[in-house]
PDB file of C-alpha atoms in Angstrom:
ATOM      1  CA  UNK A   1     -19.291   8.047   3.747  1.00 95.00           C
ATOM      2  CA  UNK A   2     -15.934   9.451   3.594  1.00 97.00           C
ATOM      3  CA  UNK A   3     -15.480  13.307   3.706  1.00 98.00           C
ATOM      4  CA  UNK A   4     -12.540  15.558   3.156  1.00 98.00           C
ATOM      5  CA  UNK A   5     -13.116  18.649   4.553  1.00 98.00           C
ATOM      6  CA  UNK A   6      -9.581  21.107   2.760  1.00 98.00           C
ATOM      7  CA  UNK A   7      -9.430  24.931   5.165  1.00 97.00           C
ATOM      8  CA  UNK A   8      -6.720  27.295   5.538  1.00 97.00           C
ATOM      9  CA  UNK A   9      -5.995  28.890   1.538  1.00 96.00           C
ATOM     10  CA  UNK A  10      -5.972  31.991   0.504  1.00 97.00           C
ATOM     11  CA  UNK A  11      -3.769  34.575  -0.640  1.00 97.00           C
ATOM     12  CA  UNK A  12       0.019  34.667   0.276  1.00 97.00           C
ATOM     13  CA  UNK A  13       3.004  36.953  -0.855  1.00 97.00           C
ATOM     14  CA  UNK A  14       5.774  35.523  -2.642  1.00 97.00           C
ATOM     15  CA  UNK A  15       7.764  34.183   0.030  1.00 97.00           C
ATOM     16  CA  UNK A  16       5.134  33.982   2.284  1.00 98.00           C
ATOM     17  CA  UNK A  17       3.631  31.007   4.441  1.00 98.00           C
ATOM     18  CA  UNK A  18       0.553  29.221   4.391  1.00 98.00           C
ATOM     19  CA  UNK A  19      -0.554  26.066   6.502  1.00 98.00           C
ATOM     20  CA  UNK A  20      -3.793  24.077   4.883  1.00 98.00           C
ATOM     21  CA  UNK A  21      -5.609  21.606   7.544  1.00 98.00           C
ATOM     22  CA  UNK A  22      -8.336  18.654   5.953  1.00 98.00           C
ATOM     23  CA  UNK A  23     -10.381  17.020   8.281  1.00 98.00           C
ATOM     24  CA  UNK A  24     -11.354  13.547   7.207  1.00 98.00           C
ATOM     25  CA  UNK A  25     -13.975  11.670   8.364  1.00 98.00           C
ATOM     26  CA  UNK A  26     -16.145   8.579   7.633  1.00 97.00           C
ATOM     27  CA  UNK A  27     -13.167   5.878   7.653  1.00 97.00           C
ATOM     28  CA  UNK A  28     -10.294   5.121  10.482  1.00 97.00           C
ATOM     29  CA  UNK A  29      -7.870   7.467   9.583  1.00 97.00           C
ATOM     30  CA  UNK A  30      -4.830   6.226  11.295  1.00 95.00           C
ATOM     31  CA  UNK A  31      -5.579   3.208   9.137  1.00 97.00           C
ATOM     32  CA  UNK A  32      -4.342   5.085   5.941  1.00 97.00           C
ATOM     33  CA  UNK A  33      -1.689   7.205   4.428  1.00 97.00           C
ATOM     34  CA  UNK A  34      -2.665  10.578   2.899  1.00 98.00           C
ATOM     35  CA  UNK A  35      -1.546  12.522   0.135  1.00 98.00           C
ATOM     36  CA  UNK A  36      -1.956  16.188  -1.210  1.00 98.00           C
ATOM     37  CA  UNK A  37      -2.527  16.903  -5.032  1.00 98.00           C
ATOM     38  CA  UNK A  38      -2.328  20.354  -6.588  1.00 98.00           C
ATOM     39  CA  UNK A  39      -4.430  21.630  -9.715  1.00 98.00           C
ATOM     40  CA  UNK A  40      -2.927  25.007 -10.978  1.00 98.00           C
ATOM     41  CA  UNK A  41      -5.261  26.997 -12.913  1.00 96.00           C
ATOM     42  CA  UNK A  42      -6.204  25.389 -16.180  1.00 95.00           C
ATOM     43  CA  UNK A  43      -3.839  23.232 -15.678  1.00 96.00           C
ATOM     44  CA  UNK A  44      -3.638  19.216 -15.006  1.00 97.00           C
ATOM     45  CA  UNK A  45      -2.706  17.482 -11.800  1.00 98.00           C
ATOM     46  CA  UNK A  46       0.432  17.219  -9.672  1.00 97.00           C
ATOM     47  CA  UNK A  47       1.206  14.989  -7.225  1.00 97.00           C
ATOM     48  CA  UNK A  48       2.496  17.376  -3.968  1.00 98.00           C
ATOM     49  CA  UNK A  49       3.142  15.168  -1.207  1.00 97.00           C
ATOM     50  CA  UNK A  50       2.362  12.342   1.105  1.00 97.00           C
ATOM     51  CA  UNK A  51       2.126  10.589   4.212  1.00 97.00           C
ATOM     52  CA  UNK A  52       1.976   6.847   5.703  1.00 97.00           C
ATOM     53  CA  UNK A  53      -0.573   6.059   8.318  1.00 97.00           C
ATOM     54  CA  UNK A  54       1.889   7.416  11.448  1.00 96.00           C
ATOM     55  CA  UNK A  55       3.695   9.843   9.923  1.00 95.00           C
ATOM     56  CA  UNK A  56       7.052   8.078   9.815  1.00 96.00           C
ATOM     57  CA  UNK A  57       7.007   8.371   6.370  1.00 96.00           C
ATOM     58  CA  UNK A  58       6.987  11.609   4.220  1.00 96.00           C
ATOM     59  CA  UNK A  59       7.205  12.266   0.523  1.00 95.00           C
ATOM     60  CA  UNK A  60       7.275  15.152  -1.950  1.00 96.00           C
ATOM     61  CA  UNK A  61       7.699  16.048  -5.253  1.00 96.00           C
ATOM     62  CA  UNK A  62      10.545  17.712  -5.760  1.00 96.00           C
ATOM     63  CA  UNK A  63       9.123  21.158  -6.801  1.00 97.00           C
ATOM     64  CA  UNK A  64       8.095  21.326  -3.144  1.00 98.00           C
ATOM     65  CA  UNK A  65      10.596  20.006  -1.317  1.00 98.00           C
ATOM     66  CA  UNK A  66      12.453  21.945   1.228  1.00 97.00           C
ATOM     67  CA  UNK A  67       9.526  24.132   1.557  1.00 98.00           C
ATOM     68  CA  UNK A  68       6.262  22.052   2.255  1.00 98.00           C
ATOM     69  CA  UNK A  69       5.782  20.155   5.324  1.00 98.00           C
ATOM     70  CA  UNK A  70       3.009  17.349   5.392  1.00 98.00           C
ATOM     71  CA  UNK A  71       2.225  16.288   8.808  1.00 98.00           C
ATOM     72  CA  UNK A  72      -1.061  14.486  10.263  1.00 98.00           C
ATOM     73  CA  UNK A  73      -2.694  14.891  14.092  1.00 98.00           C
ATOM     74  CA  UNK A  74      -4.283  11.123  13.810  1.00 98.00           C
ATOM     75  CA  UNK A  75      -5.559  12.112  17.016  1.00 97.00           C
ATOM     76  CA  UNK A  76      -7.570  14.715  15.328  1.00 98.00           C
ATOM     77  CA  UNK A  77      -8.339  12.878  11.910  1.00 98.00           C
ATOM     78  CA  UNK A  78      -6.423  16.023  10.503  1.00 98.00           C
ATOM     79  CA  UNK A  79      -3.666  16.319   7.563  1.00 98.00           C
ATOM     80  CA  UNK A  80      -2.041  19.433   7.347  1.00 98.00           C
ATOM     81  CA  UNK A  81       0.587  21.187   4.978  1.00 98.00           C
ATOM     82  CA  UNK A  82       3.118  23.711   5.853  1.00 98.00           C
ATOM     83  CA  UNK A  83       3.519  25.433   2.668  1.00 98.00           C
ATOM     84  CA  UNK A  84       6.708  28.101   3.336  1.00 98.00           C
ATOM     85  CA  UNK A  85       8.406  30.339   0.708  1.00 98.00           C
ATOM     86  CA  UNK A  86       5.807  30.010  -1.350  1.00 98.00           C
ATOM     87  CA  UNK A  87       6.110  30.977  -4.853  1.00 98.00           C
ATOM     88  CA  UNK A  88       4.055  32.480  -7.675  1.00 97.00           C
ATOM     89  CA  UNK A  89       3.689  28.565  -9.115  1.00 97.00           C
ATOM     90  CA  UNK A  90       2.592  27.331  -6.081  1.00 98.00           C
ATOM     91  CA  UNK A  91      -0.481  28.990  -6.895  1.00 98.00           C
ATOM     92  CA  UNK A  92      -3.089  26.231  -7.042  1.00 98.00           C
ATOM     93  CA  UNK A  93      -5.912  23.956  -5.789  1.00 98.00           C
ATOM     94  CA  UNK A  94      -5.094  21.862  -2.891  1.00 98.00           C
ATOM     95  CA  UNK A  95      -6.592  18.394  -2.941  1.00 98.00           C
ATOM     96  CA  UNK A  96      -6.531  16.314   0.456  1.00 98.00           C
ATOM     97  CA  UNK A  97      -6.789  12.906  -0.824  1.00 98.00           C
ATOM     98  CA  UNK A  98      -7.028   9.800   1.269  1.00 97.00           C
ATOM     99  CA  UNK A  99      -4.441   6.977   0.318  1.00 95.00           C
ATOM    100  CA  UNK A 100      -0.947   6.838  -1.416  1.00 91.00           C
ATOM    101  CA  UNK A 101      -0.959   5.101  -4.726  1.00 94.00           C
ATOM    102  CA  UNK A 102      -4.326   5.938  -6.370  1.00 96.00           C
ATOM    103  CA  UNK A 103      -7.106   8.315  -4.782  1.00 97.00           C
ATOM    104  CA  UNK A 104     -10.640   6.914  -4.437  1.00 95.00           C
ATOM    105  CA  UNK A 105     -11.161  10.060  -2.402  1.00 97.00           C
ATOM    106  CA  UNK A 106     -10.776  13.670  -2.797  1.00 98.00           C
ATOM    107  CA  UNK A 107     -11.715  17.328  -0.837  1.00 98.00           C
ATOM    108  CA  UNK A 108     -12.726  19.735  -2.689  1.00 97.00           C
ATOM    109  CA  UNK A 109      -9.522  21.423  -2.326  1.00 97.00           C
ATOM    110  CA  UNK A 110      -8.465  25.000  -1.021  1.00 98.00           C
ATOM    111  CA  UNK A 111      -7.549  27.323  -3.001  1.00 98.00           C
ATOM    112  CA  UNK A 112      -3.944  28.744  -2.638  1.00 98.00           C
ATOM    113  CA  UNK A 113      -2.792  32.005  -4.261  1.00 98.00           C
ATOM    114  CA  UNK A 114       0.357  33.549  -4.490  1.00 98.00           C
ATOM    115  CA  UNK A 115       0.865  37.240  -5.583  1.00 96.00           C
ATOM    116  CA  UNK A 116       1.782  40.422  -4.600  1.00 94.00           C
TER     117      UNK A 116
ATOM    118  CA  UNK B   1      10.492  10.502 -13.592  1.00 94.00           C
ATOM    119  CA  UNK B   2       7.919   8.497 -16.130  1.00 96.00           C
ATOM    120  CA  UNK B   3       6.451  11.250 -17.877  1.00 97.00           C
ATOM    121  CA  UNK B   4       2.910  10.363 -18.953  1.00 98.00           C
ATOM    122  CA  UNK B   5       1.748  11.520 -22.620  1.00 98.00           C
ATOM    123  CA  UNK B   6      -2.377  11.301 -23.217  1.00 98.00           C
ATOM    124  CA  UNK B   7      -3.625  11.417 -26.790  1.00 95.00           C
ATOM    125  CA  UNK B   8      -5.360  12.630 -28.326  1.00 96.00           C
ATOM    126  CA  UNK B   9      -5.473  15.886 -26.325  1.00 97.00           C
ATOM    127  CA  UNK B  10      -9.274  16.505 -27.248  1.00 98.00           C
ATOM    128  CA  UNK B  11     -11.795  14.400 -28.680  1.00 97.00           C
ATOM    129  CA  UNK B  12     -14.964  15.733 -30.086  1.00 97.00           C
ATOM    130  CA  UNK B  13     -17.690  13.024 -29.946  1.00 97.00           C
ATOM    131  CA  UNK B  14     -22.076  12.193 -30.202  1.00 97.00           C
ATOM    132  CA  UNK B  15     -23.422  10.627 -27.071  1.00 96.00           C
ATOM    133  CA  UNK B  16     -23.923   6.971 -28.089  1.00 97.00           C
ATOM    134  CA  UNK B  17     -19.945   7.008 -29.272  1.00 97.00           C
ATOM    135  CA  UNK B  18     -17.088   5.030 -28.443  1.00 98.00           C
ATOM    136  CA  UNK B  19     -14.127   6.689 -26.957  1.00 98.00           C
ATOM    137  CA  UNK B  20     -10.906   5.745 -26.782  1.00 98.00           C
ATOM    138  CA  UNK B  21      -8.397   7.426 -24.733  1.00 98.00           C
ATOM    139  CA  UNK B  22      -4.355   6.785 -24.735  1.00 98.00           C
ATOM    140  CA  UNK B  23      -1.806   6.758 -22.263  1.00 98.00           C
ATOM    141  CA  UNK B  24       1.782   6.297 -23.585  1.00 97.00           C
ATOM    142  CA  UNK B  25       4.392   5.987 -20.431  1.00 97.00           C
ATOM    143  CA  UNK B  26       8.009   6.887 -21.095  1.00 97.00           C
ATOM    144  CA  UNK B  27       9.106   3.752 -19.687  1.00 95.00           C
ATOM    145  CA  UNK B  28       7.628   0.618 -18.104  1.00 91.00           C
ATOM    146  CA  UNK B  29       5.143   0.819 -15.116  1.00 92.00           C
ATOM    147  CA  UNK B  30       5.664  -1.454 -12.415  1.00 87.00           C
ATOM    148  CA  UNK B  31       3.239  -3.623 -12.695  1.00 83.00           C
ATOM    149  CA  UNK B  32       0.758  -1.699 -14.673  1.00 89.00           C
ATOM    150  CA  UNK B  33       0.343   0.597 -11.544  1.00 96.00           C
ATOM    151  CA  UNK B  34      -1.384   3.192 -13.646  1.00 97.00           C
ATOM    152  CA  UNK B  35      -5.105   4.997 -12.539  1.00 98.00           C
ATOM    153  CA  UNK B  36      -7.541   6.876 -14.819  1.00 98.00           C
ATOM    154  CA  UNK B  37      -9.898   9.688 -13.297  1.00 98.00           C
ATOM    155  CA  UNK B  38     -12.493  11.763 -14.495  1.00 98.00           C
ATOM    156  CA  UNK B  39     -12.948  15.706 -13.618  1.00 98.00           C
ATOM    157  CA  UNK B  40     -15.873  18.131 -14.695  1.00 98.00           C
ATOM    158  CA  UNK B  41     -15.430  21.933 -13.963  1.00 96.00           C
ATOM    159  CA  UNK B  42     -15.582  22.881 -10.551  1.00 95.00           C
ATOM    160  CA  UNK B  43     -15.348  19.331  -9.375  1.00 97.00           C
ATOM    161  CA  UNK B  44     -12.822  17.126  -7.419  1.00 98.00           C
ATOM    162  CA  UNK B  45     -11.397  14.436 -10.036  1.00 98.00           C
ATOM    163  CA  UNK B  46     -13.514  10.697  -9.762  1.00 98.00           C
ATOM    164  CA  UNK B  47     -11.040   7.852  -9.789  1.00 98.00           C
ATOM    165  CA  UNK B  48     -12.214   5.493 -12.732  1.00 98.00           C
ATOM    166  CA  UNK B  49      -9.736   2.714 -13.109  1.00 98.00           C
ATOM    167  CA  UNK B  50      -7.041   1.768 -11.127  1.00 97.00           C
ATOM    168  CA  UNK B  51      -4.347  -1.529 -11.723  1.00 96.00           C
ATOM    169  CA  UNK B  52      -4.912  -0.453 -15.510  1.00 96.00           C
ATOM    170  CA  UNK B  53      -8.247  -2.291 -15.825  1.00 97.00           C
ATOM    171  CA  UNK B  54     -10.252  -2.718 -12.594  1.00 97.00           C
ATOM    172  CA  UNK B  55     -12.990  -0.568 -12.281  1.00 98.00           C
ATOM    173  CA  UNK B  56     -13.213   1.284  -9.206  1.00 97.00           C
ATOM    174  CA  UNK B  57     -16.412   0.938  -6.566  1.00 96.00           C
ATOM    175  CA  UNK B  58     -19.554   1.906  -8.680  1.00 96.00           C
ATOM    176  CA  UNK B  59     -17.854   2.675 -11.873  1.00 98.00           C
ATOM    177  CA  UNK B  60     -20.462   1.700 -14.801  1.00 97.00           C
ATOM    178  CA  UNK B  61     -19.256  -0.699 -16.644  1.00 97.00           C
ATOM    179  CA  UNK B  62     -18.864   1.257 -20.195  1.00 98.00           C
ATOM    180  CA  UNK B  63     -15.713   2.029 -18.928  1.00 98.00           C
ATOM    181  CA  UNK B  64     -12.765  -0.354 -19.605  1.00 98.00           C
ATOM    182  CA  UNK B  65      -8.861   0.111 -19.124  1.00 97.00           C
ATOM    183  CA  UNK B  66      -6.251  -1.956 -20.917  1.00 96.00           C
ATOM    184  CA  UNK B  67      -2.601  -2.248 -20.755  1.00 95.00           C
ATOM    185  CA  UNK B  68      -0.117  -3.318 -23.321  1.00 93.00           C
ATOM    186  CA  UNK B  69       3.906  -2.730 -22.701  1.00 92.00           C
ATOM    187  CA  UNK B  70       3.930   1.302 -21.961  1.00 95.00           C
ATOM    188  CA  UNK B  71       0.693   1.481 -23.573  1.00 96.00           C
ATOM    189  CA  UNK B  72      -2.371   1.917 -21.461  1.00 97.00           C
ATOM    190  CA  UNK B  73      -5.710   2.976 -22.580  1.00 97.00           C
ATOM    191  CA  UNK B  74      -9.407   4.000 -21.464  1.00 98.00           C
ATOM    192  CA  UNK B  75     -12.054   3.021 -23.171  1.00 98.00           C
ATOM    193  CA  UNK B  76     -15.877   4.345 -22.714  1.00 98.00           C
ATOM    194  CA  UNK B  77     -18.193   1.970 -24.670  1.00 97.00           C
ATOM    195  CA  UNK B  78     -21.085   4.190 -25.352  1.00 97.00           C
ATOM    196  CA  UNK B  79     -20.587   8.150 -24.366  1.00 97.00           C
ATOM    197  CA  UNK B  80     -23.596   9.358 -21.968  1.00 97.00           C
ATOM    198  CA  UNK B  81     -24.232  12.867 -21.619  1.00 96.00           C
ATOM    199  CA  UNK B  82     -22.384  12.933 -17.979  1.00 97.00           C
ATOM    200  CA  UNK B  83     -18.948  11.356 -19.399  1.00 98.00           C
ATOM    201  CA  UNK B  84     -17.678  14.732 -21.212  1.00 97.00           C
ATOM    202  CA  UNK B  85     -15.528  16.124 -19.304  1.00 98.00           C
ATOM    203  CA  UNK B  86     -11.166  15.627 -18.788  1.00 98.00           C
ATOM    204  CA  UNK B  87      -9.801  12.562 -17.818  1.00 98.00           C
ATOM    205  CA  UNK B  88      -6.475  11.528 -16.546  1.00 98.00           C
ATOM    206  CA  UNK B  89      -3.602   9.280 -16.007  1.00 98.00           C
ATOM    207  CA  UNK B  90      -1.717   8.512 -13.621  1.00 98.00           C
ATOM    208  CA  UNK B  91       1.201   5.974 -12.472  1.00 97.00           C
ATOM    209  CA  UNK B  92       2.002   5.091  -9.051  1.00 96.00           C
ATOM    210  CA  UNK B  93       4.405   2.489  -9.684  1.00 92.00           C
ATOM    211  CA  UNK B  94       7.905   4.715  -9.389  1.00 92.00           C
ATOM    212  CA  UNK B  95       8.141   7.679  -7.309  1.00 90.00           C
ATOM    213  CA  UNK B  96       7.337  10.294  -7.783  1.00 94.00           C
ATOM    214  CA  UNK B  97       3.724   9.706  -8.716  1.00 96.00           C
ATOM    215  CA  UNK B  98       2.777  11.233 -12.311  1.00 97.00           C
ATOM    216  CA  UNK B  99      -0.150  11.983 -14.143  1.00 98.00           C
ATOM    217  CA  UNK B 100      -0.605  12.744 -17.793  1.00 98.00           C
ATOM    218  CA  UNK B 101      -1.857  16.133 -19.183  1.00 98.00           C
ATOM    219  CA  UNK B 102      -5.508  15.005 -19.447  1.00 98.00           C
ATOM    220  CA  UNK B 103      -7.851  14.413 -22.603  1.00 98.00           C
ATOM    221  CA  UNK B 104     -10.978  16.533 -22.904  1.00 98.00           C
ATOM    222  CA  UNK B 105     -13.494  14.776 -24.153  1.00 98.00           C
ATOM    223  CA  UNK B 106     -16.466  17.158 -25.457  1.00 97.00           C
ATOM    224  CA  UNK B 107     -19.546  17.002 -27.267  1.00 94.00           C
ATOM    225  CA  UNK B 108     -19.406  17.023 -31.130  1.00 92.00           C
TER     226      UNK B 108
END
């Protein structure tokens, strides 16, 4: 069974840094590329980033980009995001999910909040 | 970007209903690249449909997808009491990936 196991929200100041880690298990993880999808509050998805099966590859959306950093320790069966100068719309759920075009799988997400 | 516009933006419906959910893309989808999920509060969203009409791995089969030009819907045969909840769009043919808004689909 896969799992998606999202860690490392919370609450950052505007400006501020946070890195999320999901640890995936149940399928060969080096076999796929990853993605991260936000959910603000009340609000529908967004597509956040991505990431092929080495790491060679990286995407983002442009609302993030310049700021996020999505990296993966295949070693560890671990995605991460660097999430720097965060701001007040960056506030969100964090959803690991495993592939890059559509997502059969999803965390439960981490919960990222950004206030003073 | 294809921006992604779901109608109607909430349908009020009796189990035992048909629903029919749209999907209008601003501009063509490479080859009808386009996903529909389904999210309930407090969960992670369920991917439905994917290739605009194949039913993903144990997906009952009340749910149907459909394309036509920039025109994609969902359809759910006969509403049970676990589909009301939001469901979304999405298109992964052209970067950056999009999704729609969501419909709600709740209980009349």
């Amino acid at each position: 069974e896969v799992q998606l196991l999202e860690s490392g929200g919370g609450l950052a100041q505007p400006g501020g840094s946070l890195r999320l880690s999901c640890a995936a298990s149940g399928f060969i993880f080096n076999n796929y590329a990853m993605t991260w999808v936000r959910q603000a509050p009340g609000k529908g998805l967004e597509w956040v980033s991505s990431i092929s099966t080495t790491g060679g590859g990286t995407y983002y959306a442009d609302s993030v980009k310049g700021r996020f950093t999505i990296s993966r320790d295949n070693s560890k069966d671990t995605l991460y995001l660097q999430m720097n100068s965060l701001r007040a719309e960056d506030t969100a759920l964090y959803y690991c999910a495993k592939d890059y075009r559509y997502y059969a799988s999803w965390g439960q997400g981490a919960l990222v909040t950004v206030s003073s | 970007e294809i921006v992604l516009t779901q109608s109607p933006g909430t349908l009020s419906l009796s189990p035992g209903e048909r629903a029919t959910l749209s999907c209008r893309a601003s501009q063509s989808v490479t080859s009808y690249y386009l996903a529909w999920y389904q999210q309930k509060p407090g969960q992670a969203p369920r991917l439905l449909i994917y290739g605009a009409a194949s039913r993903a791995t144990g997906i009952p089969d009340r749910f149907s997808g459909s394309a036509s030009g920039t025109d994609f819907t969902l359809t759910i045969s006969r509403l049970e009491p676990e589909d009301f909840a939001v469901y979304y769009c999405q298109q992964y043919g052209s970067s950056p990936w999009t999704f729609g808004q969501g419909t709600k689909v709740e209980i009349k």
